[in-house]
Coordinates of C-alpha atoms in Angstrom, one line a residue:
X29 CA 0.0 0.0 0.0
X30 CA 1.2 3.5 -0.8
X31 CA -1.2 5.4 1.6
X32 CA -1.7 3.0 4.5
X33 CA -3.5 4.3 7.5
X34 CA -5.0 7.4 5.8
X35 CA -8.4 8.0 7.5
X36 CA -11.7 8.1 5.5
X37 CA -10.1 7.1 2.2
X38 CA -12.2 5.6 -0.6
X39 CA -9.2 5.4 -3.0
X40 CA -6.4 3.0 -2.2
X41 CA -3.1 3.2 -4.1
X42 CA -0.8 0.2 -4.3
X43 CA 2.5 -0.8 -6.0
X44 CA 1.9 -4.3 -7.5
X45 CA 4.5 -6.6 -8.7
X46 CA 3.4 -9.4 -11.0
X47 CA 5.2 -12.7 -11.5
X48 CA 4.9 -14.9 -14.5
X49 CA 1.5 -16.5 -13.9
X50 CA -0.1 -19.4 -15.6
X51 CA -3.3 -18.0 -17.0
X52 CA -5.1 -21.3 -16.3
X53 CA -4.3 -20.9 -12.5
X54 CA -4.9 -17.2 -12.1
X55 CA -8.2 -16.2 -10.5
X56 CA -10.8 -13.8 -12.0
X57 CA -11.3 -10.7 -9.9
X58 CA -14.7 -9.1 -9.5
X59 CA -15.5 -6.5 -6.8
X60 CA -17.3 -3.3 -6.0
X61 CA -15.7 -0.1 -7.3
X62 CA -13.2 0.9 -10.0
X63 CA -9.5 0.5 -10.7
X64 CA -6.9 2.6 -12.4
X65 CA -3.6 0.9 -13.4
X66 CA -0.4 2.4 -14.7
X67 CA 2.4 0.1 -16.0
X68 CA 5.8 1.2 -14.7
X69 CA 7.9 -1.8 -16.0
X70 CA 7.4 -5.0 -17.9
X71 CA 4.2 -6.3 -19.5
X72 CA 0.8 -7.2 -18.1
X73 CA -2.1 -8.8 -19.9
X74 CA -5.7 -7.7 -19.1
X75 CA -8.6 -10.1 -19.7
X76 CA -12.2 -9.1 -19.1
X77 CA -15.3 -11.3 -19.2
X78 CA -18.5 -9.2 -19.2
X79 CA -21.9 -9.6 -20.8
X80 CA -20.5 -8.8 -24.2
X81 CA -17.5 -10.3 -25.8
X82 CA -14.4 -11.0 -23.7
X83 CA -11.4 -8.7 -24.2
X84 CA -7.7 -9.2 -24.0
X85 CA -5.2 -6.4 -24.1
X86 CA -1.4 -6.3 -23.6
X87 CA -0.1 -3.3 -21.6
X88 CA 3.5 -2.1 -21.6
X89 CA 5.4 0.6 -19.7
X90 CA 3.5 4.0 -19.9
X91 CA 0.2 2.3 -20.7
X92 CA -2.8 2.8 -18.4
X93 CA -6.2 1.4 -17.9
X94 CA -9.4 2.4 -16.1
X95 CA -11.7 -0.5 -15.3
X96 CA -15.2 -1.0 -13.7
X97 CA -14.1 -3.7 -11.2
X98 CA -17.6 -5.3 -11.1
X99 CA -16.8 -6.7 -14.6
X100 CA -14.9 -10.1 -14.1
X101 CA -11.3 -9.4 -14.9
X102 CA -7.8 -10.8 -14.6
X103 CA -4.3 -9.1 -14.8
X104 CA -1.4 -11.4 -15.5
X105 CA 2.3 -10.6 -15.7
X106 CA 4.0 -11.6 -18.9
X107 CA 7.7 -12.0 -19.5
X108 CA 9.9 -13.3 -22.3
X109 CA 12.2 -14.7 -19.7
X110 CA 10.7 -17.9 -18.1
X111 CA 13.1 -17.7 -15.2
X112 CA 12.3 -14.1 -14.3
X113 CA 10.9 -13.6 -10.7
X114 CA 8.8 -10.6 -11.7
X115 CA 7.5 -9.6 -15.0
X116 CA 5.8 -6.3 -14.3
X117 CA 5.4 -3.4 -11.8
X118 CA 2.2 -1.5 -11.8
X119 CA 0.7 1.4 -9.8
X120 CA -2.9 0.4 -9.0
X121 CA -5.5 2.8 -7.5
X122 CA -8.7 1.2 -6.3
X123 CA -11.8 3.2 -5.6
X124 CA -14.2 1.5 -3.4
X125 CA -16.9 3.1 -1.2
X126 CA -17.0 -0.1 0.9
X127 CA -13.4 0.4 2.1
X128 CA -10.0 -1.3 1.8
X129 CA -10.9 -4.2 4.0
X130 CA -13.7 -5.2 1.7
X131 CA -11.3 -5.3 -1.3
X132 CA -8.6 -7.4 0.3
X133 CA -10.2 -9.4 3.1
X134 CA -13.4 -10.6 1.4

């Protein structure tokens, strides 16, 4: 967390590091609120699965996304190096009126 302990927040900034994940094992996320992500380093792949057609997008350093978090989604790190321990660093800002505990302890 980048703003831990700030009272009355409804926005929660994080630095996230992604490893090389097997897409078949990665879980779909779906929660109240919205997300903004900015890729600092590496590559991440966004997959969404809404009522319409699913979407897949590759994001690289400098790319950003804004997402309605109630749409089922998954972010996976991607690396050309199979032995790399991390494949991407991303600044993520969650907006959630139900609080940070709802996002990460539910």
